[in-house]
CSV table of C-alpha atoms in Angstrom, one decimal:
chain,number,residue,atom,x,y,z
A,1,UNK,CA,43.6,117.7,-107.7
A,2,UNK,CA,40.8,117.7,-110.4
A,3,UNK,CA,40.1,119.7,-113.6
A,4,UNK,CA,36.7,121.7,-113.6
A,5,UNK,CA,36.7,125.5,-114.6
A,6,UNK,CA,40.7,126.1,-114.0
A,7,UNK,CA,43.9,125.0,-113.9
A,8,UNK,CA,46.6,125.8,-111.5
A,9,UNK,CA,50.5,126.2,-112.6
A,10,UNK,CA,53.6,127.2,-110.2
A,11,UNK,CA,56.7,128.1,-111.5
A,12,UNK,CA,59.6,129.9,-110.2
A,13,UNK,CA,57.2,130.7,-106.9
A,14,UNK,CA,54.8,132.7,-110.0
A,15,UNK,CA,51.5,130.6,-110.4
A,16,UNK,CA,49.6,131.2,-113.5
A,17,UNK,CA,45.4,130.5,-113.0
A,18,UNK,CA,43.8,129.3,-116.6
A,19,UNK,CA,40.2,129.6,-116.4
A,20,UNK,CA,37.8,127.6,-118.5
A,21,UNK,CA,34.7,128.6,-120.3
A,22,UNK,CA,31.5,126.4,-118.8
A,23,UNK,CA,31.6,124.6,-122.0
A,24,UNK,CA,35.4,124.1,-122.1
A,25,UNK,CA,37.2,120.4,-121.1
A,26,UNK,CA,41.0,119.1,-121.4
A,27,UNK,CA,41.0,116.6,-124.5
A,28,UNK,CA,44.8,116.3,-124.7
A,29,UNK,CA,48.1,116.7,-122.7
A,30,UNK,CA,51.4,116.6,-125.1
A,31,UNK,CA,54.9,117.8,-123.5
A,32,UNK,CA,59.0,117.0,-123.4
A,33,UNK,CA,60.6,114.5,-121.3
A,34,UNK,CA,64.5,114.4,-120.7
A,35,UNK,CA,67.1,112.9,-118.8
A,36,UNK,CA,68.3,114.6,-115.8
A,37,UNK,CA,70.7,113.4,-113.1
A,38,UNK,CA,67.6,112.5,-111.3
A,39,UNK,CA,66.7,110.3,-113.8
A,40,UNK,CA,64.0,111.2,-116.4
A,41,UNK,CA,61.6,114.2,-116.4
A,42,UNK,CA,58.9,115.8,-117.4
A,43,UNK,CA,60.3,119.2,-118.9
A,44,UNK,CA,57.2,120.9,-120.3
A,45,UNK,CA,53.7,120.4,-120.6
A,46,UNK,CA,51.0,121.6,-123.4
A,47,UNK,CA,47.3,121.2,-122.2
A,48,UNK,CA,44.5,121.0,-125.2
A,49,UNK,CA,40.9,121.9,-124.9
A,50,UNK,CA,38.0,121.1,-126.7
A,51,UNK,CA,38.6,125.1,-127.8
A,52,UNK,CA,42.1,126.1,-127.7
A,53,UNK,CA,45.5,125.3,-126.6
A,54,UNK,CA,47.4,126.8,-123.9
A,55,UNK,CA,51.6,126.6,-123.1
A,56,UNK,CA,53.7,124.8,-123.4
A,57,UNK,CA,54.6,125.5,-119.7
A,58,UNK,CA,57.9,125.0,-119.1
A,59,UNK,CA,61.4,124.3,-120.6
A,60,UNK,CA,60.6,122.8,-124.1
A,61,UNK,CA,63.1,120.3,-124.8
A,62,UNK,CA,63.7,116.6,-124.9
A,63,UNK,CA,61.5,113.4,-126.9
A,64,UNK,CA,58.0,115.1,-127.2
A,65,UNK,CA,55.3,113.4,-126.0
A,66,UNK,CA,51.3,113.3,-126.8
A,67,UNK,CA,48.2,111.9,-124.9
A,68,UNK,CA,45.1,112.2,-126.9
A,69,UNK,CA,41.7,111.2,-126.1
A,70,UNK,CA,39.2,110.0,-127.5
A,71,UNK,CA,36.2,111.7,-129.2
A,72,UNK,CA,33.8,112.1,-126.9
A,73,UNK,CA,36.0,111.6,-124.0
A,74,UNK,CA,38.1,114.8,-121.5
A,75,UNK,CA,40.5,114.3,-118.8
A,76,UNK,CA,39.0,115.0,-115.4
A,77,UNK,CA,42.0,114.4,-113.2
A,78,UNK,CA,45.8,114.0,-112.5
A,79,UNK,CA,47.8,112.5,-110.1
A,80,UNK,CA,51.7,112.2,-110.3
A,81,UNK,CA,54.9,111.9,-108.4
A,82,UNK,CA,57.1,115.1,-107.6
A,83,UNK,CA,60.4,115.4,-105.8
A,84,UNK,CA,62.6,118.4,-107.1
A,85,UNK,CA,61.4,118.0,-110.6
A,86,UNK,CA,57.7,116.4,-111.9
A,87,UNK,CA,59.1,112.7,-113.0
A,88,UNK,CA,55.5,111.2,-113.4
A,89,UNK,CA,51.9,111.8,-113.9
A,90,UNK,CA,49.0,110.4,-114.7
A,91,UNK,CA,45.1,111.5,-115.6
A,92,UNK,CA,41.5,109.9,-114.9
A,93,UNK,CA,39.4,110.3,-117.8
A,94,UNK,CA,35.7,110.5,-118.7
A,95,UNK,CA,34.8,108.8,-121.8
A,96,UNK,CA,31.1,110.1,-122.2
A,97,UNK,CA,31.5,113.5,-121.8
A,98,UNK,CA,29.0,115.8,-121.6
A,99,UNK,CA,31.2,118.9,-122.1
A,100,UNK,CA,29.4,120.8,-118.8
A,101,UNK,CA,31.2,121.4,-115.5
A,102,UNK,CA,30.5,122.6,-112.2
A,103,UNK,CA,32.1,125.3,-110.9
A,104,UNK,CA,34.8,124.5,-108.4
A,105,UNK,CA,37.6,125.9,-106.9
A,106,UNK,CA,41.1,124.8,-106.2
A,107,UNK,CA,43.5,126.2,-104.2
């Protein structure tokens, strides 16, 4: 799964598309984490764009969380463990960006 032009989120079988401007790039992911009887788990996530925000998506609630990046720099990627609830994620970053994409698509 990478970031380009859009981002894809399912919940409750509903999947929301976010589209990107060309210019547009992820610069930020903040979000909730709680204690389930699964152990702990990402409850909601907030993405951040060089432009705007968009969520949180999810059930806000828990210890917040931030990931910033640097100036210059966008997340281009994610990867992450999922069972019945998302318990861990991570992201690739590119610190030189140029802040152009190419259009992709993902589904």
């Amino acid at each position: 799964f990478s970031v380009s032009s859009a981002i894809i989120h399912v919940f409750s079988l509903k999947c929301l598309q976010i589209q990107f401007s060309l210019s547009e790039y992820l610069t930020g992911i903040s979000g909730t984490i709680a204690s389930s009887p699964y152990g702990v788990i990402i409850t909601s996530l907030t993405l951040v764009t060089n432009t705007r925000t968009y969520g949180p998506y999810g059930q806000v609630g828990g210890t917040p969380f931030q990931i910033p990046i640097q100036i210059k720099g966008s997340i281009v990627g994610f990867f992450g463990r999922v069972g019945w609830y998302v318990d861990a994620f991570g992201i690739y970053v590119n610190p030189n960006q140029d802040a152009t994409h190419e259009d992709e698509v993902l589904c």
